[in-house]
Amino acid sequence: MKTHRTDRESFVKSCCAALYEGKGAAMLLGESLHPGGLALTERLGQLLNLGPRTCILDVASGNGASAVYLAKRFGCAVTAVDYSGKNVTLGTNKAAAAGLRGQACFVLADGEQLPVQDSSFDAVICECAYCTFPDKAAAVAEFARVLRPGGYLGVTDVTTSGRPLPDTLEALLAWIACLAGAQRVEEYERQFTEGGFQMSAMEDHSDSLKALVRELRTKLLGLDLLAKLGNVAGLAEALAESKQLGKYAADAVESGLLGYHLFIGEKPLGRS
Ligand SMILES: C[S@@+](CC[C@H](N)C(=O)[O-])C[C@H]1O[C@@H](n2cnc3c(N)ncnc32)[C@H](O)[C@@H]1O
């Protein structure tokens, strides 16, 4: 387990946590903070064969929407960790409101240093967050460590095509610091394989990203109209920048420069 963190690594994690714990993220993205929403979480649950006897770990669980959904839908026991204390509280409250206090628990932790025992989970999921981890090898090693032999890893994440990104898009990715680590499909597969996983499935869900970006742009246009009608000082300018970035993002997903993929890997039975 890694014990040393650089200032830059901590900054990226805190920045991402702050971005996704606020009301703004919930307003723009909805409860589920990833492309495809709970429908894609359902797909992940099906592919991982979740059921009432399964113990799963949701790494970088956000506000707990997926963890609570999976606990309710499949009857599995869920431990969820996130770098944001606010998100851990949101998740805990969500589980309590759903009557799942004993079945879905939320812990403040770093995905690269999981505070759980070796081989203690049947499945590990990580939705739309692995790309944000500065030390991906450390994260994959942790996923493998906490899974029992024969257990499954399910990851969904933002992907790049491998073609060079226009400068405008580089600026967008820098702005959303925590997406800067999006990679090619082959690179994700290489990292999971090097971490000891046998890859068993890969699916293209880029249409979900297209739909999310379209929805985001519509919401930003609505906000822009409200700002103009209400003549709110400063807001219209801030929104103009967001709308421009939204257009770059839309161009990138429509042209296939950015996508969204699902990966399933198995920790081989012989591995401790
Ligand atoms: C895009 S949101 C995804 C949340 C959730 N998985 C979902 O799909 O709804 C990214 C989440 O990753 C969390 N995060 C970022 N870096 C992390 C880290 N190193 N360890 C744990 N959580 C992290 C953030 O706090 C944020 O909640």
GROMACS .gro file of N, CA, C and O in nm, residues 5 28 31 34 41 43 69 71 76 82 103 123 132 141 147 156 159 168 180-181 183 202 211 215 224 252 255 258:
model
  112
    5ARG      N    1   0.196   1.068  -0.069
    5ARG     CA    2   0.118   1.132  -0.173
    5ARG      C    3   0.182   1.265  -0.209
    5ARG      O    4   0.223   1.339  -0.121
   28LEU      N    5  -2.670   1.983  -1.281
   28LEU     CA    6  -2.636   1.962  -1.422
   28LEU      C    7  -2.636   1.815  -1.462
   28LEU      O    8  -2.673   1.780  -1.573
   31GLU      N    9  -2.886   1.294  -1.022
   31GLU     CA   10  -2.841   1.217  -0.905
   31GLU      C   11  -2.719   1.131  -0.937
   31GLU      O   12  -2.624   1.121  -0.863
   34HIS      N   13  -2.271   1.001  -1.368
   34HIS     CA   14  -2.196   0.943  -1.481
   34HIS      C   15  -2.285   0.925  -1.603
   34HIS      O   16  -2.408   0.913  -1.588
   41THR      N   17  -2.562   0.155  -1.464
   41THR     CA   18  -2.528   0.087  -1.337
   41THR      C   19  -2.598  -0.049  -1.331
   41THR      O   20  -2.541  -0.148  -1.286
   43ARG      N   21  -2.678  -0.232  -1.587
   43ARG     CA   22  -2.605  -0.319  -1.681
   43ARG      C   23  -2.480  -0.377  -1.612
   43ARG      O   24  -2.450  -0.495  -1.623
   69TYR      N   25  -2.883   0.216  -0.525
   69TYR     CA   26  -2.958   0.147  -0.630
   69TYR      C   27  -2.923  -0.002  -0.631
   69TYR      O   28  -3.013  -0.088  -0.634
   71ALA      N   29  -2.786  -0.191  -0.398
   71ALA     CA   30  -2.828  -0.260  -0.276
   71ALA      C   31  -2.977  -0.295  -0.283
   71ALA      O   32  -3.020  -0.405  -0.248
   76CYS      N   33  -2.763  -0.688  -0.270
   76CYS     CA   34  -2.623  -0.710  -0.227
   76CYS      C   35  -2.585  -0.615  -0.113
   76CYS      O   36  -2.653  -0.515  -0.091
   82ASP      N   37  -1.557   0.726  -0.083
   82ASP     CA   38  -1.538   0.846  -0.165
   82ASP      C   39  -1.440   0.940  -0.094
   82ASP      O   40  -1.427   0.936   0.029
  103GLN      N   41  -2.720  -0.214   0.501
  103GLN     CA   42  -2.684  -0.285   0.377
  103GLN      C   43  -2.594  -0.203   0.285
  103GLN      O   44  -2.525  -0.258   0.200
  123ALA      N   45  -1.710  -0.829  -0.568
  123ALA     CA   46  -1.702  -0.741  -0.685
  123ALA      C   47  -1.660  -0.602  -0.641
  123ALA      O   48  -1.694  -0.557  -0.531
  132THR      N   49  -0.976   0.967  -1.300
  132THR     CA   50  -0.932   1.082  -1.218
  132THR      C   51  -0.817   1.044  -1.124
  132THR      O   52  -0.757   1.131  -1.063
  141ALA      N   53  -0.400  -0.200  -0.825
  141ALA     CA   54  -0.343  -0.294  -0.727
  141ALA      C   55  -0.437  -0.307  -0.607
  141ALA      O   56  -0.457  -0.417  -0.553
  147LEU      N   57  -1.032  -0.772  -0.375
  147LEU     CA   58  -1.122  -0.872  -0.436
  147LEU      C   59  -1.080  -1.012  -0.397
  147LEU      O   60  -0.960  -1.042  -0.392
  156THR      N   61  -1.660   0.170  -1.549
  156THR     CA   62  -1.704   0.247  -1.666
  156THR      C   63  -1.629   0.378  -1.663
  156THR      O   64  -1.608   0.436  -1.555
  159THR      N   65  -1.328   0.768  -2.231
  159THR     CA   66  -1.215   0.720  -2.313
  159THR      C   67  -1.182   0.823  -2.420
  159THR      O   68  -1.264   0.907  -2.458
  168THR      N   69  -0.842   2.336  -2.793
  168THR     CA   70  -0.962   2.378  -2.719
  168THR      C   71  -1.008   2.266  -2.625
  168THR      O   72  -1.054   2.290  -2.515
  180ALA      N   73  -0.881   1.476  -1.699
  180ALA     CA   74  -0.758   1.483  -1.778
  180ALA      C   75  -0.694   1.347  -1.795
  180ALA      O   76  -0.614   1.327  -1.886
  181GLY      N   77  -0.728   1.252  -1.708
  181GLY     CA   78  -0.665   1.120  -1.717
  181GLY      C   79  -0.741   1.021  -1.803
  181GLY      O   80  -0.712   0.901  -1.799
  183GLN      N   81  -0.828   0.787  -2.105
  183GLN     CA   82  -0.730   0.718  -2.189
  183GLN      C   83  -0.796   0.638  -2.299
  183GLN      O   84  -0.918   0.624  -2.302
  202MET      N   85  -1.592  -0.589  -2.271
  202MET     CA   86  -1.571  -0.446  -2.295
  202MET      C   87  -1.688  -0.400  -2.381
  202MET      O   88  -1.723  -0.467  -2.477
  211ALA      N   89  -2.551   1.166  -2.514
  211ALA     CA   90  -2.680   1.210  -2.458
  211ALA      C   91  -2.659   1.303  -2.339
  211ALA      O   92  -2.727   1.405  -2.325
  215GLU      N   93  -2.777   1.692  -2.306
  215GLU     CA   94  -2.863   1.734  -2.194
  215GLU      C   95  -2.800   1.851  -2.118
  215GLU      O   96  -2.867   1.948  -2.083
  224ASP      N   97  -2.876   3.015  -1.909
  224ASP     CA   98  -2.833   3.139  -1.973
  224ASP      C   99  -2.952   3.232  -1.993
  224ASP      O  100  -2.946   3.352  -1.965
  252ALA      N  101  -1.643   1.709  -2.957
  252ALA     CA  102  -1.550   1.598  -2.931
  252ALA      C  103  -1.623   1.464  -2.923
  252ALA      O  104  -1.577   1.364  -2.977
  255SER      N  105  -1.770   1.366  -3.275
  255SER     CA  106  -1.670   1.322  -3.374
  255SER      C  107  -1.593   1.199  -3.326
  255SER      O  108  -1.501   1.153  -3.392
  258LEU      N  109  -1.394   1.167  -2.791
  258LEU     CA  110  -1.418   1.121  -2.653
  258LEU      C  111  -1.530   1.019  -2.653
  258LEU      O  112  -1.628   1.033  -2.728
   0.00000   0.00000   0.00000
